[in-house]
PDB file of C-alpha atoms in Angstrom:
ATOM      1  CA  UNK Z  98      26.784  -3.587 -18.976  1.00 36.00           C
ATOM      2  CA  UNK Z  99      26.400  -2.754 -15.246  1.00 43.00           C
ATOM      3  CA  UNK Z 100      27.006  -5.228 -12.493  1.00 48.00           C
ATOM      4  CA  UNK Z 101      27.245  -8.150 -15.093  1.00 47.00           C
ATOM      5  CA  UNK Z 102      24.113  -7.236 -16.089  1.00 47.00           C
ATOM      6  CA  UNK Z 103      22.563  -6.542 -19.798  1.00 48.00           C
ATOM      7  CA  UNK Z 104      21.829  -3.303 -20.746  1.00 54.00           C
ATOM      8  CA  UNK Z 105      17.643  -5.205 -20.589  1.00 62.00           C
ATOM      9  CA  UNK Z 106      16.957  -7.876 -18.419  1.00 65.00           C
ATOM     10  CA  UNK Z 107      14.589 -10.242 -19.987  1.00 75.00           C
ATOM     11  CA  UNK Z 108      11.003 -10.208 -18.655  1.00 83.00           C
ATOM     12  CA  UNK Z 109      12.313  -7.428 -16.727  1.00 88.00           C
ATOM     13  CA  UNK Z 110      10.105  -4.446 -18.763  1.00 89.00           C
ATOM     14  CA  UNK Z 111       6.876  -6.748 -19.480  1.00 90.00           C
ATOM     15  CA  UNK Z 112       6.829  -7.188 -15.755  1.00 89.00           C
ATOM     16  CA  UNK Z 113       6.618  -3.597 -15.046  1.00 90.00           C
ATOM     17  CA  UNK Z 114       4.514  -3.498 -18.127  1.00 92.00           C
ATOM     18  CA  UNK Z 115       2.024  -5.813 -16.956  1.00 91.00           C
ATOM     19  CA  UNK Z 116       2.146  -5.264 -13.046  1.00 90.00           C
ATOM     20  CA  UNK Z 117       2.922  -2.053 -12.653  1.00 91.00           C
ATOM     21  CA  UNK Z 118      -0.262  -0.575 -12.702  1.00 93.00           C
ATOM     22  CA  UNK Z 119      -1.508  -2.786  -9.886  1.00 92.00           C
ATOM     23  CA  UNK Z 120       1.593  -1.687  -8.085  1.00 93.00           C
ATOM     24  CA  UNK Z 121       1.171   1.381  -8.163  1.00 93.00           C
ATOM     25  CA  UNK Z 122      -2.602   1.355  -6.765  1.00 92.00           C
ATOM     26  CA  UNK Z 123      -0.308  -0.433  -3.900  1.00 91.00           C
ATOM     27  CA  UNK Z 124       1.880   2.527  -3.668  1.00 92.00           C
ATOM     28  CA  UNK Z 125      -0.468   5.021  -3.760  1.00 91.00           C
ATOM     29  CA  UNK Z 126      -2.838   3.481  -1.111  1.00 89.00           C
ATOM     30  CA  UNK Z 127       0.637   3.450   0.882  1.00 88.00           C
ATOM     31  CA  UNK Z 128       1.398   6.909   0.733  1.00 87.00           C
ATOM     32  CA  UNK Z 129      -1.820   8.727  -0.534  1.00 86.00           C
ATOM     33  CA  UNK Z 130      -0.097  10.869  -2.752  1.00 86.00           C
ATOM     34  CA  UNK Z 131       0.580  10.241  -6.325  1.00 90.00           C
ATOM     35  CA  UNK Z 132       4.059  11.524  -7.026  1.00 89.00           C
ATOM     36  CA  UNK Z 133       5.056   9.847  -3.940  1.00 88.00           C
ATOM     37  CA  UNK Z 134       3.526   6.836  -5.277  1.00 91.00           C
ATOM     38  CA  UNK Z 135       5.273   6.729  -7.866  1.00 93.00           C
ATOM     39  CA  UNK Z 136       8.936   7.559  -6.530  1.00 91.00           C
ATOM     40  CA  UNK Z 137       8.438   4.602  -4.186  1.00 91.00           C
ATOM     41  CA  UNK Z 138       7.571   2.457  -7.172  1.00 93.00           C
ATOM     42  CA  UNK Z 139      10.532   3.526  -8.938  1.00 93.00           C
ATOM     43  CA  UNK Z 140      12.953   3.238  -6.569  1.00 92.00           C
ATOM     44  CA  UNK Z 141      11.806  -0.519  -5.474  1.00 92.00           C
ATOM     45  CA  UNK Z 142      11.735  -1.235  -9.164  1.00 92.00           C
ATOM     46  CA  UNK Z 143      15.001   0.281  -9.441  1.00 91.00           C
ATOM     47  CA  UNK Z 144      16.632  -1.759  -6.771  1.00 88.00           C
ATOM     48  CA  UNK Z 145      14.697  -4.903  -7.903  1.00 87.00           C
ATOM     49  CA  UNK Z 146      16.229  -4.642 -11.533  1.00 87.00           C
ATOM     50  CA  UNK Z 147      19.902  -5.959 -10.769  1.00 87.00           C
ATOM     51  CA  UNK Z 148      17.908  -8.716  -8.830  1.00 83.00           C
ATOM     52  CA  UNK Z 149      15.248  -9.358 -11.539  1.00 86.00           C
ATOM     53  CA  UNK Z 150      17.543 -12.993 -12.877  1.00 80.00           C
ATOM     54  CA  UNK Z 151      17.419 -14.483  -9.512  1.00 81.00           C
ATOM     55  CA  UNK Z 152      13.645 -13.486  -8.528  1.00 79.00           C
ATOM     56  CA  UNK Z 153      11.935 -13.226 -12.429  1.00 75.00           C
ATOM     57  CA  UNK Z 154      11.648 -17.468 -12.111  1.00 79.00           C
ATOM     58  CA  UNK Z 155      10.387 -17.032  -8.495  1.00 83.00           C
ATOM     59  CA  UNK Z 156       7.332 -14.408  -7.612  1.00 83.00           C
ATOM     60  CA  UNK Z 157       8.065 -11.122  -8.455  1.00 87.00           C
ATOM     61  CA  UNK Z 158       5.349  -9.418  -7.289  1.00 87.00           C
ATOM     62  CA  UNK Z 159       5.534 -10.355  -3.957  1.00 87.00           C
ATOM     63  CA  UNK Z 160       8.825  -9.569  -3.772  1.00 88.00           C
ATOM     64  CA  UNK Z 161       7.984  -5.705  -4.788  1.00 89.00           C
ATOM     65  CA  UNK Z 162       4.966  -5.406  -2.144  1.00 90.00           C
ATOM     66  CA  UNK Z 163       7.212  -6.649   0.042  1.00 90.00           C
ATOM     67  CA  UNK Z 164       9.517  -4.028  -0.958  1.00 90.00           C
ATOM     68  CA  UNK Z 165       6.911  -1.289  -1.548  1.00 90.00           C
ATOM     69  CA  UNK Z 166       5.913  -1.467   2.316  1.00 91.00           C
ATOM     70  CA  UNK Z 167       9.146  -2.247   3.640  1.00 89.00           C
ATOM     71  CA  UNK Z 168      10.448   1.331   1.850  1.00 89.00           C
ATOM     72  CA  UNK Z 169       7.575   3.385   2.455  1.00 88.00           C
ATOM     73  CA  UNK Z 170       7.978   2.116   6.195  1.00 86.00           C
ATOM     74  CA  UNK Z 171      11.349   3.714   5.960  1.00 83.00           C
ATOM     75  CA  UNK Z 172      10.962   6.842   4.085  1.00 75.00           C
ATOM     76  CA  UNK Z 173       7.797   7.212   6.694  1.00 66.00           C
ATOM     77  CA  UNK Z 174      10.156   6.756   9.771  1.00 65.00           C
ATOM     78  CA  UNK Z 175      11.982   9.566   8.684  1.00 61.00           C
ATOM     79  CA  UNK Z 176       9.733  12.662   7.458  1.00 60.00           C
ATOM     80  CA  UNK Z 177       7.993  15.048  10.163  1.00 52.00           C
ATOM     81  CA  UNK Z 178       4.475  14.051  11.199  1.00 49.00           C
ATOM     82  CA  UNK Z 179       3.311  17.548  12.013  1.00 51.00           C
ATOM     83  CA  UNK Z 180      -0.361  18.486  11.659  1.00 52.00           C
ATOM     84  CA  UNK Z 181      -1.092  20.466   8.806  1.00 59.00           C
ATOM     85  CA  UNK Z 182      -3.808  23.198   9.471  1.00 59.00           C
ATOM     86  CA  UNK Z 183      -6.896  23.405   7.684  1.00 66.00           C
ATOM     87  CA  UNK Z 184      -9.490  26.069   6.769  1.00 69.00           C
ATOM     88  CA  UNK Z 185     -13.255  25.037   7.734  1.00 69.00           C
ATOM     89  CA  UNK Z 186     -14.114  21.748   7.512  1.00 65.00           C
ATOM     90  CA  UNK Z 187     -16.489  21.234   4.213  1.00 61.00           C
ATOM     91  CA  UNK Z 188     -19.617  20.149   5.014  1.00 66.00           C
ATOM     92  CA  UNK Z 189     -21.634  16.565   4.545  1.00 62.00           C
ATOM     93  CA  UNK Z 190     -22.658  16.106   1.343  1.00 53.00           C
ATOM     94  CA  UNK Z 191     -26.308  14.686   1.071  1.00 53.00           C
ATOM     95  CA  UNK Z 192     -27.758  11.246  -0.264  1.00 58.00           C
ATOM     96  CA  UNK Z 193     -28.612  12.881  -3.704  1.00 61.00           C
ATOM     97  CA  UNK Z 194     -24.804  14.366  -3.836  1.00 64.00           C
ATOM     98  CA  UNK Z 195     -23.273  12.452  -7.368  1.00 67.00           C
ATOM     99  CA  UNK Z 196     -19.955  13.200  -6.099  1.00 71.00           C
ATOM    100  CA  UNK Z 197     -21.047  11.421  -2.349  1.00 70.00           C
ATOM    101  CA  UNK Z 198     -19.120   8.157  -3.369  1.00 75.00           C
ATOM    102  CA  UNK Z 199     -15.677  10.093  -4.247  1.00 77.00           C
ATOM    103  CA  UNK Z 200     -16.131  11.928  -0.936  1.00 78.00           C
ATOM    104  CA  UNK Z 201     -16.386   8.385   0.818  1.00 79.00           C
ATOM    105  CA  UNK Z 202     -13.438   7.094  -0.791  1.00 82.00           C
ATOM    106  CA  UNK Z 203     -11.430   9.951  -0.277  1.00 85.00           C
ATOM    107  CA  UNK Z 204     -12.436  10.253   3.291  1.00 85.00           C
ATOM    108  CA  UNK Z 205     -11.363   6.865   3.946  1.00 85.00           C
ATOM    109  CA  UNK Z 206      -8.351   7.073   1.955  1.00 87.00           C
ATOM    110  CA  UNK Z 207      -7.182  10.070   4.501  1.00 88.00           C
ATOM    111  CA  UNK Z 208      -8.359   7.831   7.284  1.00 90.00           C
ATOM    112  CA  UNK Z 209      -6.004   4.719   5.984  1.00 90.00           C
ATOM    113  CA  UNK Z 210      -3.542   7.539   5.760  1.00 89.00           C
ATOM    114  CA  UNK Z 211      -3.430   8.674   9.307  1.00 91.00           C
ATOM    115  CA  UNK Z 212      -3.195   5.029  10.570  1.00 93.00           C
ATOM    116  CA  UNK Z 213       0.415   3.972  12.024  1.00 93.00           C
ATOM    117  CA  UNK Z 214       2.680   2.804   9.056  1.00 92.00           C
ATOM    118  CA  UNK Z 215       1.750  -1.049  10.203  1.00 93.00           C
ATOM    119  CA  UNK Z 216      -1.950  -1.001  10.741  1.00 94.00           C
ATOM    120  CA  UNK Z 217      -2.078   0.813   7.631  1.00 93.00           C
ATOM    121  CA  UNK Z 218       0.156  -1.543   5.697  1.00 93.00           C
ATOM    122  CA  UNK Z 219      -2.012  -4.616   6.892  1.00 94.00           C
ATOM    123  CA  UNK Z 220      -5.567  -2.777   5.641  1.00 93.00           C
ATOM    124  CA  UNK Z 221      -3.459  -2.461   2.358  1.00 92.00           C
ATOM    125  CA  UNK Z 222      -2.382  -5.767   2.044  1.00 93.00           C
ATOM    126  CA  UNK Z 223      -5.359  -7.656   3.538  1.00 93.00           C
ATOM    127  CA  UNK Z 224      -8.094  -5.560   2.224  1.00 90.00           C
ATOM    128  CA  UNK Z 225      -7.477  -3.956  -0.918  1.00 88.00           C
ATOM    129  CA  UNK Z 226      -5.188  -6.003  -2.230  1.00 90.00           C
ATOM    130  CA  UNK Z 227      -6.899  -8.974  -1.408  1.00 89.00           C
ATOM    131  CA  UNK Z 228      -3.884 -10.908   0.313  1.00 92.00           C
ATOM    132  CA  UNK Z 229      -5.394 -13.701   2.856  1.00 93.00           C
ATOM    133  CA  UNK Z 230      -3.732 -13.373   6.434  1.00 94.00           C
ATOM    134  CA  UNK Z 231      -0.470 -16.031   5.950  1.00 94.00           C
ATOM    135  CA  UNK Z 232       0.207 -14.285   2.978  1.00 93.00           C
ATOM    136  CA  UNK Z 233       0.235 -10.874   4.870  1.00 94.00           C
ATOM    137  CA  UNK Z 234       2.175 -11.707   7.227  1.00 94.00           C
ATOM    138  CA  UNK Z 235       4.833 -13.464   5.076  1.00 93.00           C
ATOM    139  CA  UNK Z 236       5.167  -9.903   3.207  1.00 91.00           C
ATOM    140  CA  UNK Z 237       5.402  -8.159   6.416  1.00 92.00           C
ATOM    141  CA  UNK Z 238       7.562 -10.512   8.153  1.00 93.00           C
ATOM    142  CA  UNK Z 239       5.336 -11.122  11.153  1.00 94.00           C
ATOM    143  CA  UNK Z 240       2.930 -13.725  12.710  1.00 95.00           C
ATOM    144  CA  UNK Z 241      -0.341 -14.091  11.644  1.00 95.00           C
ATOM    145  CA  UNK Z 242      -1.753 -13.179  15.523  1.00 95.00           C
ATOM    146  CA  UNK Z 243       0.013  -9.764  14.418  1.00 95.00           C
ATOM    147  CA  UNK Z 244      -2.070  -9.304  11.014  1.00 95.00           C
ATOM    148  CA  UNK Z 245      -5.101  -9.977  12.871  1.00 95.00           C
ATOM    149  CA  UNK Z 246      -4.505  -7.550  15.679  1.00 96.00           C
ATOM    150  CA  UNK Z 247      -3.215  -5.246  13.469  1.00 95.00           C
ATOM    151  CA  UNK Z 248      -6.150  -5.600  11.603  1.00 95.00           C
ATOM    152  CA  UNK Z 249      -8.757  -5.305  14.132  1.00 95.00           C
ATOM    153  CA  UNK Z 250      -7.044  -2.665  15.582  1.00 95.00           C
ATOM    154  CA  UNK Z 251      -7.381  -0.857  12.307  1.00 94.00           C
ATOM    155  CA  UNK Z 252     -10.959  -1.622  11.648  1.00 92.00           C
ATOM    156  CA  UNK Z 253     -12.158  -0.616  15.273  1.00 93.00           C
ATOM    157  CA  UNK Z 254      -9.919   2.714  14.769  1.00 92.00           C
ATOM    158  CA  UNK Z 255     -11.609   3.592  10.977  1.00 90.00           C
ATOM    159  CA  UNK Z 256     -14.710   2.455  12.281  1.00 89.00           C
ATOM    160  CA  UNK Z 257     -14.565   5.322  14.932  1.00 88.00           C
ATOM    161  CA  UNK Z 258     -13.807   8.005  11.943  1.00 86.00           C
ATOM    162  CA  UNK Z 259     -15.882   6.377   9.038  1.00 82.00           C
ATOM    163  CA  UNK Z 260     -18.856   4.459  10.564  1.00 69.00           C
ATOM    164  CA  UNK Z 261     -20.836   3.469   7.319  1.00 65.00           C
ATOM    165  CA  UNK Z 262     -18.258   2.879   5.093  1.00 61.00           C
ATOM    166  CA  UNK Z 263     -15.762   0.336   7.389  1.00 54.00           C
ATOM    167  CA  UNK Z 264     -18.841  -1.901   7.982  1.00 53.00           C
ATOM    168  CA  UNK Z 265     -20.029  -2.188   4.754  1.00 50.00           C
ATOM    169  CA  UNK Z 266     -16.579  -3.106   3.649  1.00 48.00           C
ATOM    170  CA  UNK Z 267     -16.491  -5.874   6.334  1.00 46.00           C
ATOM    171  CA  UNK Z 268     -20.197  -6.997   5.241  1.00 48.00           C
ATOM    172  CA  UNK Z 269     -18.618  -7.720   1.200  1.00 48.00           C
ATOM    173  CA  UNK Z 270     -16.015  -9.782   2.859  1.00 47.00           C
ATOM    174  CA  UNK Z 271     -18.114 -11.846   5.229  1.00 50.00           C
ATOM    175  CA  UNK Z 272     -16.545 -10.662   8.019  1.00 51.00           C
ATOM    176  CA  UNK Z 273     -18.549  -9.088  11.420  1.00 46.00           C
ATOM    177  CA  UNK Z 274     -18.631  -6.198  12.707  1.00 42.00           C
TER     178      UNK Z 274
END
């Protein structure tokens, strides 16, 4: 026993079993790195654990991508955000190219990447996980004026680096340009 706690929690490991992959798309979109991903998916799973008979009756999820951008907000204040040099940029890959989609989502992947921790949170949340804007802003604590600026301010910004791809995005949703 730990904290009062059973050795397993019930519900506790079909959670993880069930959600966990979805979480960690979350995680990864957060951070952009997959080892990363997944130490920021442990350790909110960790912490959420010897919380998991209070919250398992209440929503669960929304608790962790709460807690997912709440920690990688943290862990983001404090690393170095040096540039990293690169050799020659690659170049454009054609309409035939197979691999042209991959190269899209990759590209824009970097570009969510490089946005502050908040904007970038908010195209997470609102966009690919589907969240409408109340519900964003109730996992980010904030108002829903702030999810839509933050939002815009996103768009306009990977509009500037990715002008194809953010606008056809936009178009599936119903939203304009």
């Amino acid at each position: 026993m730990w904290r009062g706690h059973t050795v397993s929690e019930p519900g506790f490991e079909e959670f993880v079993a069930a959600r966990g992959p979805r979480l960690l798309r979350v995680a990864w979109l957060l951070t952009g790195d997959a080892h990363l991903a997944e130490d920021l998916l442990q350790t909110v799973l960790a912490r959420l654990w010897p919380r998991w008979h209070r919250l398992a009756d209440e929503n669960p999820e929304a608790y962790v991508r709460k807690a997912l951008v709440h920690t990688h907000a943290s862990w983001w204040r404090r690393r170095w955000r040096g540039e990293v040099p690169h050799g020659d940029l690659p170049e454009r890959a054609g309409p035939a190219d197979p691999f042209a989609e991959v190269d899209l989502e990759q590209a824009l992947a970097a570009a969510i990447r490089a946005l502050p921790v908040r904007q970038r949170s908010v195209v997470v949340l609102r966009y690919f996980e589907d969240l409408s804007v109340t519900e964003t802003a109730a996992v980010l604590g904030c108002s829903e004026g702030t999810v839509k600026s933050q939002a815009a301010k996103a768009l306009r910004t990977l509009r500037g680096r990715l002008p194809g791809a953010v606008d056809a995005v936009g178009a599936e949703r119903g939203e304009r340009p």
